[in-house]
PDB file of C-alpha atoms in Angstrom:
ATOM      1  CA  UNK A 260      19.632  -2.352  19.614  1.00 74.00           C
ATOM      2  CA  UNK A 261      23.183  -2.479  20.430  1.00 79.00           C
ATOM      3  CA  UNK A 262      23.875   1.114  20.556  1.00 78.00           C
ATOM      4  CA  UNK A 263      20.615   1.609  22.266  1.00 72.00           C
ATOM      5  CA  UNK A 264      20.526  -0.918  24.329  1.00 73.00           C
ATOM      6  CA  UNK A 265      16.744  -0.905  23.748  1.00 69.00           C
ATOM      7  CA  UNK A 266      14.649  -3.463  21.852  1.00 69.00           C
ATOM      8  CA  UNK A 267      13.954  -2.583  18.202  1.00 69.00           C
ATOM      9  CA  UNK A 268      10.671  -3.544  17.024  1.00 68.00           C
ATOM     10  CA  UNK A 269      10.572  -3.025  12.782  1.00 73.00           C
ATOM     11  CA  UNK A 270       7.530  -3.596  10.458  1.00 76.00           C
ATOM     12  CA  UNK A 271       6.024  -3.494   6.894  1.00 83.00           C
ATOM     13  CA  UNK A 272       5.575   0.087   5.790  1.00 83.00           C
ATOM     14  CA  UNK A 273       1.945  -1.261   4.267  1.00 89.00           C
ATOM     15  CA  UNK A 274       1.229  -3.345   7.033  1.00 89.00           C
ATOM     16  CA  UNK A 275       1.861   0.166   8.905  1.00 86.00           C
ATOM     17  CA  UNK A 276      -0.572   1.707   6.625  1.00 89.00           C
ATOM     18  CA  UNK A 277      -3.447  -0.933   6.855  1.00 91.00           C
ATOM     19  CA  UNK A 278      -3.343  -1.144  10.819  1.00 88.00           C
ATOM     20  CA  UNK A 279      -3.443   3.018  10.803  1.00 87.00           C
ATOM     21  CA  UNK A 280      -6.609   2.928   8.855  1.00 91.00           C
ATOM     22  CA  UNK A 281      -8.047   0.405  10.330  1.00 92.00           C
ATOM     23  CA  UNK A 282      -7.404   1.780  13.593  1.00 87.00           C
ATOM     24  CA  UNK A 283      -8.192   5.593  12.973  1.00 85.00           C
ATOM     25  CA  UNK A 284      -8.716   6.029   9.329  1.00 90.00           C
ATOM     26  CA  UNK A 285     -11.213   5.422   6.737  1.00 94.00           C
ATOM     27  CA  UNK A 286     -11.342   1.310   8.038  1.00 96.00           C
ATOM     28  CA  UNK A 287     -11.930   2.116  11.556  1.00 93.00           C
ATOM     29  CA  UNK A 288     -15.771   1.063  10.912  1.00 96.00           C
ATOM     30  CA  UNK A 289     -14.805  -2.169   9.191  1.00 98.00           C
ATOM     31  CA  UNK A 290     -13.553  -5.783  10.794  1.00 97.00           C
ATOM     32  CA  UNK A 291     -11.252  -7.315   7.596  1.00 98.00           C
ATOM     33  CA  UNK A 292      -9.797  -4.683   5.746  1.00 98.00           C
ATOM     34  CA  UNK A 293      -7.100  -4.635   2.904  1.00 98.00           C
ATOM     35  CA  UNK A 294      -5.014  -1.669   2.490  1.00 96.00           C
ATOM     36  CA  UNK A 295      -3.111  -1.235  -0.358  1.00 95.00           C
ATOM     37  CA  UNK A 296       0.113   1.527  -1.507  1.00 94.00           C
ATOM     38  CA  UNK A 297      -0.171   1.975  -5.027  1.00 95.00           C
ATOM     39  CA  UNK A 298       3.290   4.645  -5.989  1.00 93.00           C
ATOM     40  CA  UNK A 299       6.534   3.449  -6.448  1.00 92.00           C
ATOM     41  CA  UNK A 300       5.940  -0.245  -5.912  1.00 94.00           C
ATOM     42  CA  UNK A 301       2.575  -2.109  -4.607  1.00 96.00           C
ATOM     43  CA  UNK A 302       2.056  -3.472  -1.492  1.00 94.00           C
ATOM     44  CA  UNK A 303      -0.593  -4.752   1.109  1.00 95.00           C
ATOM     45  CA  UNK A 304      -1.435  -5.575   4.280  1.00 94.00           C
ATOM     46  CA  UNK A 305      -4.443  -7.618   5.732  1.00 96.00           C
ATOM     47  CA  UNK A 306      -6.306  -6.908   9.013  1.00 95.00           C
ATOM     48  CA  UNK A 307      -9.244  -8.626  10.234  1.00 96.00           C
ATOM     49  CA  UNK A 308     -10.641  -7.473  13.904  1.00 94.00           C
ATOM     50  CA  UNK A 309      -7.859  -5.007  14.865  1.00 90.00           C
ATOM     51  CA  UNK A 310      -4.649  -7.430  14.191  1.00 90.00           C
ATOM     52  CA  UNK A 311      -2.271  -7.342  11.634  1.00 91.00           C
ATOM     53  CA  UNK A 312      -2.594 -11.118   9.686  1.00 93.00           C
ATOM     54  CA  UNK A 313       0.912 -11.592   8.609  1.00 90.00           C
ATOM     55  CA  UNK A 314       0.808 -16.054   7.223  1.00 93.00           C
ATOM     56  CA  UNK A 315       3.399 -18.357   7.711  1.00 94.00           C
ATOM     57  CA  UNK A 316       5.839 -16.683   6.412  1.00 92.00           C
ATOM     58  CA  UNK A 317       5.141 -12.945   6.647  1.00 89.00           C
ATOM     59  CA  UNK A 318       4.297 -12.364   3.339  1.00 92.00           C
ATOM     60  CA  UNK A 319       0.603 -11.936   3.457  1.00 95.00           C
ATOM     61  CA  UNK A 320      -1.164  -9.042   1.850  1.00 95.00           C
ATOM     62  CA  UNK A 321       1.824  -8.584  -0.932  1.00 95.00           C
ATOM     63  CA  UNK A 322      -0.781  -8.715  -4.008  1.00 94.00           C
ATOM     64  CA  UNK A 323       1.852  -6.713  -5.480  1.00 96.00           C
ATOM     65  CA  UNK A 324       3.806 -10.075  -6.391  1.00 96.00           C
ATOM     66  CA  UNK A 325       0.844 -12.591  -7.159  1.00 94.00           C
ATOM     67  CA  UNK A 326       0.839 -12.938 -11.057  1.00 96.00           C
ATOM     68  CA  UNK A 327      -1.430 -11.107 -12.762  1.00 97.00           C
ATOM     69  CA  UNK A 328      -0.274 -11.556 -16.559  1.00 97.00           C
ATOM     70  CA  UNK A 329       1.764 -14.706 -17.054  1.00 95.00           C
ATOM     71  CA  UNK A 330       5.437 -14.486 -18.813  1.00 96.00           C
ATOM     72  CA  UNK A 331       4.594 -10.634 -18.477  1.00 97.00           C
ATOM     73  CA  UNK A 332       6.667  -7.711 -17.747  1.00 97.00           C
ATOM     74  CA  UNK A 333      10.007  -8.888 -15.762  1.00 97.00           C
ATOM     75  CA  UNK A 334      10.305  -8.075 -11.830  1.00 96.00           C
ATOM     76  CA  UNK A 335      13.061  -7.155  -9.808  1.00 94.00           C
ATOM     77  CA  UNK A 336      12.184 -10.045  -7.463  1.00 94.00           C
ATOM     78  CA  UNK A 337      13.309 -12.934 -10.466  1.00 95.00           C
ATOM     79  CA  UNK A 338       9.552 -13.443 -12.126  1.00 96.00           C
ATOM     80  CA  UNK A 339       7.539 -12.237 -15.044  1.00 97.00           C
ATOM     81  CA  UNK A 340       4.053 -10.477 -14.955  1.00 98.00           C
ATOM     82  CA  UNK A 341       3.550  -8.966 -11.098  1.00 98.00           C
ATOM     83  CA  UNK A 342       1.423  -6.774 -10.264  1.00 98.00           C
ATOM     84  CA  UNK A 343       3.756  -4.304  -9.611  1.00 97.00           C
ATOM     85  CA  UNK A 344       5.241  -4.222 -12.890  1.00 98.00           C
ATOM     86  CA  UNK A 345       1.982  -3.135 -14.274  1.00 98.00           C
ATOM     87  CA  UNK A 346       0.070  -1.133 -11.323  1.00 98.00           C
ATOM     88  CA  UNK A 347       2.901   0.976  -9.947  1.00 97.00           C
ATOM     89  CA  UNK A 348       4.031   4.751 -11.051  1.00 96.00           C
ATOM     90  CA  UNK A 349       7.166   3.630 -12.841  1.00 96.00           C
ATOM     91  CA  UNK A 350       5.316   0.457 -14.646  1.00 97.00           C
ATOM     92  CA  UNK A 351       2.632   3.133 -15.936  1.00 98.00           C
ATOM     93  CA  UNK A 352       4.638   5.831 -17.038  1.00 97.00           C
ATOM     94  CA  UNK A 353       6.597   3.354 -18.932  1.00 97.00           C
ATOM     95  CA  UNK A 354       3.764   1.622 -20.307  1.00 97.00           C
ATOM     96  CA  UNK A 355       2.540   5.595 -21.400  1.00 97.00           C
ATOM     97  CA  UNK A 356       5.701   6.069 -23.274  1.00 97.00           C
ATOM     98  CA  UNK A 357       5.804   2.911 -25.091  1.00 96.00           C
ATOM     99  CA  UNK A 358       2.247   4.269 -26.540  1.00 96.00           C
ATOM    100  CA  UNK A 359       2.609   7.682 -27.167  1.00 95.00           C
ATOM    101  CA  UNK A 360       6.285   7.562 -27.752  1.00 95.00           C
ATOM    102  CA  UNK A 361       7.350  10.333 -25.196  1.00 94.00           C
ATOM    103  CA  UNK A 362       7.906  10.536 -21.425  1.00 95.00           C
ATOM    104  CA  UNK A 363       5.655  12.104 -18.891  1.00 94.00           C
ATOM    105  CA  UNK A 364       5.286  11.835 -15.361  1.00 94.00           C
ATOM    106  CA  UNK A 365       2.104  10.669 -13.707  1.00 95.00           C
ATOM    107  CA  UNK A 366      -0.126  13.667 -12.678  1.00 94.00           C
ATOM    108  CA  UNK A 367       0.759  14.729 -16.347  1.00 95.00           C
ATOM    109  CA  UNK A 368      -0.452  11.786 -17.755  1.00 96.00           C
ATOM    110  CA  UNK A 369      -3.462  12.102 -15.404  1.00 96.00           C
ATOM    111  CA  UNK A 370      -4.037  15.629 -16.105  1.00 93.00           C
ATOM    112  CA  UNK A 371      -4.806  15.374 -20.042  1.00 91.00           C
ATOM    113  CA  UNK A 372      -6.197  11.903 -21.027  1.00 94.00           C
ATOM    114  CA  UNK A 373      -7.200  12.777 -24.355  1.00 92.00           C
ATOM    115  CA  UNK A 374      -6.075  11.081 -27.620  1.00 92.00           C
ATOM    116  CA  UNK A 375      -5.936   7.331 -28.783  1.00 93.00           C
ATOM    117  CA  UNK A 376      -2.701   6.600 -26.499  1.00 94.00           C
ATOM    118  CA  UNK A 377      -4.266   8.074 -23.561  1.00 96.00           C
ATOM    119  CA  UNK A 378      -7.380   5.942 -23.742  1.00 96.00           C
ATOM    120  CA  UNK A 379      -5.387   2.851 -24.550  1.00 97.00           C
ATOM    121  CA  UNK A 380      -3.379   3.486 -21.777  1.00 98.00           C
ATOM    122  CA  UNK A 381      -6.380   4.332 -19.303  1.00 98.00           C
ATOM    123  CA  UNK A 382      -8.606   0.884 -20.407  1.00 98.00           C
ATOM    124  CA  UNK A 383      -5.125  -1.136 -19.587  1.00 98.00           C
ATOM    125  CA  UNK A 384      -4.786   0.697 -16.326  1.00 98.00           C
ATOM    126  CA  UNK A 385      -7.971  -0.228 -15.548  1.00 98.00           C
ATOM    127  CA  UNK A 386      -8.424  -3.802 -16.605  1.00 98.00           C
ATOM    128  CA  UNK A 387      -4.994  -4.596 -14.739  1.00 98.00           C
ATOM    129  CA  UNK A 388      -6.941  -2.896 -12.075  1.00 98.00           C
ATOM    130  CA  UNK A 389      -9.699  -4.700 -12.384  1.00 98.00           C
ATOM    131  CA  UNK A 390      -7.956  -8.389 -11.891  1.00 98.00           C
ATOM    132  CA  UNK A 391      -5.829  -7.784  -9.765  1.00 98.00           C
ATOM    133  CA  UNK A 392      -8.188  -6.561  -7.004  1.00 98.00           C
ATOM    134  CA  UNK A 393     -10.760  -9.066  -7.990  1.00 98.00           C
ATOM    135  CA  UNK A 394      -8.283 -11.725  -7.534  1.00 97.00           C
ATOM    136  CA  UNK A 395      -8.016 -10.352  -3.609  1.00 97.00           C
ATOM    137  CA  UNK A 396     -11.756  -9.965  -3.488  1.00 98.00           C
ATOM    138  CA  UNK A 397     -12.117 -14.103  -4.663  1.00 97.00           C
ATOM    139  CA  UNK A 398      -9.768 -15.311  -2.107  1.00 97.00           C
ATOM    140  CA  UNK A 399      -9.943 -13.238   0.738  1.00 97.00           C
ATOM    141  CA  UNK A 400     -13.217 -10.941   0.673  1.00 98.00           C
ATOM    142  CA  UNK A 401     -12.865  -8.704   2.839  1.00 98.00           C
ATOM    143  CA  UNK A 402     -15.385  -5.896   4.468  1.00 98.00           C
ATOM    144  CA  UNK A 403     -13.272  -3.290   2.914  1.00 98.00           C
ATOM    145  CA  UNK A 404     -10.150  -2.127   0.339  1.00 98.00           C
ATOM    146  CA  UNK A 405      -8.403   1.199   1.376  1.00 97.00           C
ATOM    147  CA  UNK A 406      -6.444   3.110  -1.333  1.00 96.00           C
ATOM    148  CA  UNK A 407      -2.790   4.055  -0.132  1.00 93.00           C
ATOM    149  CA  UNK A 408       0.415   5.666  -2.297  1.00 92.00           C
ATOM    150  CA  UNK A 409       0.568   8.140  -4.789  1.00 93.00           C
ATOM    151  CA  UNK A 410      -1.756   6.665  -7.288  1.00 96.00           C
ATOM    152  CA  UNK A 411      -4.897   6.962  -4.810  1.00 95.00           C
ATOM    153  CA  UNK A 412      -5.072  10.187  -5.689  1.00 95.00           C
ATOM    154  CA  UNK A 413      -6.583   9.226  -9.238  1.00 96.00           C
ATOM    155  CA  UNK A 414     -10.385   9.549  -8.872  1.00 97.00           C
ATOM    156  CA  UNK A 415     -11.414   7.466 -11.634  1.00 98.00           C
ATOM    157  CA  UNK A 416     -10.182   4.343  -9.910  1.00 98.00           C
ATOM    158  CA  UNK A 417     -13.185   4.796  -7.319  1.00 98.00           C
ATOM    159  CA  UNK A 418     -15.879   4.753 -10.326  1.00 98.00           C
ATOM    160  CA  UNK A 419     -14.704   3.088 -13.192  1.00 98.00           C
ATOM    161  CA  UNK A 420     -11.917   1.120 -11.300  1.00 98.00           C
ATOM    162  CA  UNK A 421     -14.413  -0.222  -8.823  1.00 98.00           C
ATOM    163  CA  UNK A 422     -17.175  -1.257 -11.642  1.00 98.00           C
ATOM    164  CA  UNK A 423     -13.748  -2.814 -13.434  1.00 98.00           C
ATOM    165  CA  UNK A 424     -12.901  -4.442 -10.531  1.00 98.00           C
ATOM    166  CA  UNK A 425     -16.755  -5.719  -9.528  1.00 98.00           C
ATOM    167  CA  UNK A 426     -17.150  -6.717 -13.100  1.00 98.00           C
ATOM    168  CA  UNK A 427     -14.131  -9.399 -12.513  1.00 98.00           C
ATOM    169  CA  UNK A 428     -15.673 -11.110  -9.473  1.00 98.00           C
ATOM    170  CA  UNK A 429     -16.591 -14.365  -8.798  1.00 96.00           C
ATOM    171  CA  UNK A 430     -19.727 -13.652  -7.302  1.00 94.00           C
ATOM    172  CA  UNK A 431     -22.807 -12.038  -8.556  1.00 90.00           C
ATOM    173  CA  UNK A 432     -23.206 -10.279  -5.477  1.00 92.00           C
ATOM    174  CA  UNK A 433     -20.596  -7.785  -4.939  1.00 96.00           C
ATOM    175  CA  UNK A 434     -20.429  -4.741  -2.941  1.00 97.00           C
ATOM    176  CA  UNK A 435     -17.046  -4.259  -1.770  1.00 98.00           C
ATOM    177  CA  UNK A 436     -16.283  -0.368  -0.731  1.00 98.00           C
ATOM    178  CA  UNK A 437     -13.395   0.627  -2.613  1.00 98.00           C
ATOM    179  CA  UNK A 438     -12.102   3.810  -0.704  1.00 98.00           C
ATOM    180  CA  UNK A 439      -9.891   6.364  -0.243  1.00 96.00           C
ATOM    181  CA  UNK A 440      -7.309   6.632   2.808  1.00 94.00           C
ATOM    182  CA  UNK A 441      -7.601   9.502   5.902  1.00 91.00           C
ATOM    183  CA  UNK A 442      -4.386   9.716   6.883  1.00 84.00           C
ATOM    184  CA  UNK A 443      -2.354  10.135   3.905  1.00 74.00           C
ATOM    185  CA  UNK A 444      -0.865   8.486   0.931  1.00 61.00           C
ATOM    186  CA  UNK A 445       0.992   5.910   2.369  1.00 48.00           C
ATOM    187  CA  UNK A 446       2.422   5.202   5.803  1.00 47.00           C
ATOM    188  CA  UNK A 447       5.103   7.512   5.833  1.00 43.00           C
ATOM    189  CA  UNK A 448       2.382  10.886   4.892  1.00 45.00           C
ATOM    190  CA  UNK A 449       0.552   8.634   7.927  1.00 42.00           C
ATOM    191  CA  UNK A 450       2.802   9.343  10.570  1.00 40.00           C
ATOM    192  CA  UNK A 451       4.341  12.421   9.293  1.00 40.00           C
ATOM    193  CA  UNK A 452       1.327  14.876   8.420  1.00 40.00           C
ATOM    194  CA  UNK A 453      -0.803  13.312  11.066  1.00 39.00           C
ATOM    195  CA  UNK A 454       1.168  12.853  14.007  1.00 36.00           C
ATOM    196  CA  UNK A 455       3.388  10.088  15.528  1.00 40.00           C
ATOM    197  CA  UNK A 456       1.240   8.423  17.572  1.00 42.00           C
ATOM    198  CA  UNK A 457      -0.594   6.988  14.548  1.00 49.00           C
ATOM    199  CA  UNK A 458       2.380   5.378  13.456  1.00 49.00           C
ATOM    200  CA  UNK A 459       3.015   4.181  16.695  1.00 50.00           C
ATOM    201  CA  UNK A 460      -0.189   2.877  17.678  1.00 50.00           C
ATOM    202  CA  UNK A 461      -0.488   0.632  14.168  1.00 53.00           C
ATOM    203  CA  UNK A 462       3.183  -0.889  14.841  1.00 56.00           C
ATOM    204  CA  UNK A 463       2.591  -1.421  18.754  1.00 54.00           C
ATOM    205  CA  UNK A 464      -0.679  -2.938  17.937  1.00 53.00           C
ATOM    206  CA  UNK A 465       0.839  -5.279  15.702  1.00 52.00           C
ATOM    207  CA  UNK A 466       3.547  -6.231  18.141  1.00 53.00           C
ATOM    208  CA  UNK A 467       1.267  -6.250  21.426  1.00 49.00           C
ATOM    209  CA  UNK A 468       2.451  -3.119  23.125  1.00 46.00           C
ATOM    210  CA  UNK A 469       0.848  -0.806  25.386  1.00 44.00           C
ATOM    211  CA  UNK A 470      -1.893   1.328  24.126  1.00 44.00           C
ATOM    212  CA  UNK A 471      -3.883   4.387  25.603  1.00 48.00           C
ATOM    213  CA  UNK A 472      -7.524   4.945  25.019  1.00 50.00           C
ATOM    214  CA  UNK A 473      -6.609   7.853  22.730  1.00 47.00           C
ATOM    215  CA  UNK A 474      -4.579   5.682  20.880  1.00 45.00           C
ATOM    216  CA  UNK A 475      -1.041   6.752  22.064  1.00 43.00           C
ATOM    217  CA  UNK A 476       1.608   4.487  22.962  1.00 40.00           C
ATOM    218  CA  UNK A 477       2.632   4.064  26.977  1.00 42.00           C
ATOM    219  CA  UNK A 478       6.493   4.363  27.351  1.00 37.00           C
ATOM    220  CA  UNK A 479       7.162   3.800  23.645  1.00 36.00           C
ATOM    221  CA  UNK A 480       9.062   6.285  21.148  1.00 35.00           C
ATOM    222  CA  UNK A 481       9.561   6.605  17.313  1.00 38.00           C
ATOM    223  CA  UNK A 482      12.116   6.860  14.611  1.00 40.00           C
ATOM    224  CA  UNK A 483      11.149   7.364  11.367  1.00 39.00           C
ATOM    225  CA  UNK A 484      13.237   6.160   8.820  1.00 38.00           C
ATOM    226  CA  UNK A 485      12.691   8.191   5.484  1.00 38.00           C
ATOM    227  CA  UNK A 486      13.613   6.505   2.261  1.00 39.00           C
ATOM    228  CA  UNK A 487      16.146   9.143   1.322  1.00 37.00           C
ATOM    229  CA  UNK A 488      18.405   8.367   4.351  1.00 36.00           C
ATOM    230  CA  UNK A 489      21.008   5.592   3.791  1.00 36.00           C
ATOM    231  CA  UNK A 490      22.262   5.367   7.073  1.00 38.00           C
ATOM    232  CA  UNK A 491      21.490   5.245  10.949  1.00 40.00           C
ATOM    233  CA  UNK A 492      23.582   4.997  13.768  1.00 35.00           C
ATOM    234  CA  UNK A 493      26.670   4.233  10.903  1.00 37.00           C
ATOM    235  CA  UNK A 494      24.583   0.885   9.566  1.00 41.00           C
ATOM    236  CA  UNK A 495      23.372   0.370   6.190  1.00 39.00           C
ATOM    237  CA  UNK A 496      19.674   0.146   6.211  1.00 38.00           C
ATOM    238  CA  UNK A 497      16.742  -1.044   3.861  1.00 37.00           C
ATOM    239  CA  UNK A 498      14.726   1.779   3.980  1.00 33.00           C
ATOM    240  CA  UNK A 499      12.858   0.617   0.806  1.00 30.00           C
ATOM    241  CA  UNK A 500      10.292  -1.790   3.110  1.00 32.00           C
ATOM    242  CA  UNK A 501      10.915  -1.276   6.335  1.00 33.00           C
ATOM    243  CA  UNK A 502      11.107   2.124   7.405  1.00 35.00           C
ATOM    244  CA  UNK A 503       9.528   2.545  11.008  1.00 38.00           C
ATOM    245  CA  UNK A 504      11.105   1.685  13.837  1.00 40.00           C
ATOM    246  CA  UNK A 505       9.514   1.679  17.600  1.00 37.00           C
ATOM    247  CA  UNK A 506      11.947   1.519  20.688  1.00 36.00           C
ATOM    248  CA  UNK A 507      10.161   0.368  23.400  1.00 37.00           C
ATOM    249  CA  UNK A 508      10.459   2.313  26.786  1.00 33.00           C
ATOM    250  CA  UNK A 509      13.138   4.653  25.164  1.00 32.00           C
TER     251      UNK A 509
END
């Protein structure tokens, strides 16, 4: 802001994601929507009618640290058992090689699920699954639960993950759509393979800026902050969660 001399306006990279869908993605037809980025980590974000719902204390919609197995796998953030250390592409590739014994990335594991290991591995993928959306489902129910991040590219987890998840539920009565994104695997595929604008009209929405009918912003431009690059403008930068940044009336 300094060196711009422009206000800087930052936000969650899955709250990014959630508004984008719900705006022009898959969510679009839906009023409360939770999107989620299953890859490196887990997050969420929560919409309901068009506007981001960020609580108190801006941490709504991070499922991703809620418990899901007590005194369970440790966390970077201090605590035992998140969902994160059991739902994310690191936590499940190190949960394959404690089984099988041997290392293998993701779409590898994917790829050939044969064996004892592998269907060990997929029933605990799928009843961690399982809880931890049906925990959101409980408290929050929302119309609808989009699929962001590396790992929504696993088809099984819209069959068998949604009857795991379904089976889990409070209610009786559950019909929850479980789907796929439109715009990409996370925010950052958002905005990059589908055009700036989305990007910008999910973070400007969120922060009450200026939007076209067509969904573009009025006077507002983007930087995109990839998680490879460790510095802007000479400052060190968190590029980990927040990686978009809008300056208004650049």
């Amino acid at each position: 802001k300094k060196i711009l001399k422009k206000d800087i306006l930052i936000e969650n990279d899955a709250n990014c994601f959630t508004m984008a869908e719900s705006l022009l993605g898959s969510a679009r037809d839906f009023d409360t929507v939770f999107g989620i980025i299953m890859g490196t980590g887990v997050g969420g974000g929560i919409v309901h009618q068009k506007k981001l719902l960020v609580g108190r204390t801006n941490i709504a919609g991070e499922w991703g640290h809620h418990t899901l197995i007590r005194n369970g796998n440790p966390c970077y953030c201090g605590k035992n058992g998140c969902v994160e250390t059991y739902l994310s592409g690191p936590a499940l590739e190190s949960s394959w090689k404690k089984l099988s014994g041997y290392s293998k990335p993701m779409h590898e594991i994917i790829r050939d699920l044969d064996g004892p290991s592998a269907e060990i591995w997929k029933n605990d993928f799928l009843e961690n699954f399982g809880y931890a959306l049906a925990n959101v489902i409980d408290i929050l129910d929302p119309d609808v639960i989009v699929l962001g991040g590396g790992l929504s590219n696993i088809d099984f987890l819209y069959d068998e993950g949604k009857k795991s998840v379904y089976d889990k539920v409070f209610s009786d009565i559950v019909d929850t759509p479980i789907i796929k994104n439109d715009l990409g695997n996370d925010a950052y595929n958002s905005i990059i393979d589908l055009s700036e604008p989305v990007a910008a009209a999910s973070i400007a929405q969120v922060h009450k800026a200026k939007i076209n009918d067509n969904g573009t912003i009025k006077d507002v431009a983007i930087k995109i902050i990839r998680p490879d690059i460790k510095k802007i403008f000479n400052e060190e930068i968190d590029a980990m969660m927040l990686f978009a940044f809008i300056i208004e009336s650049f």
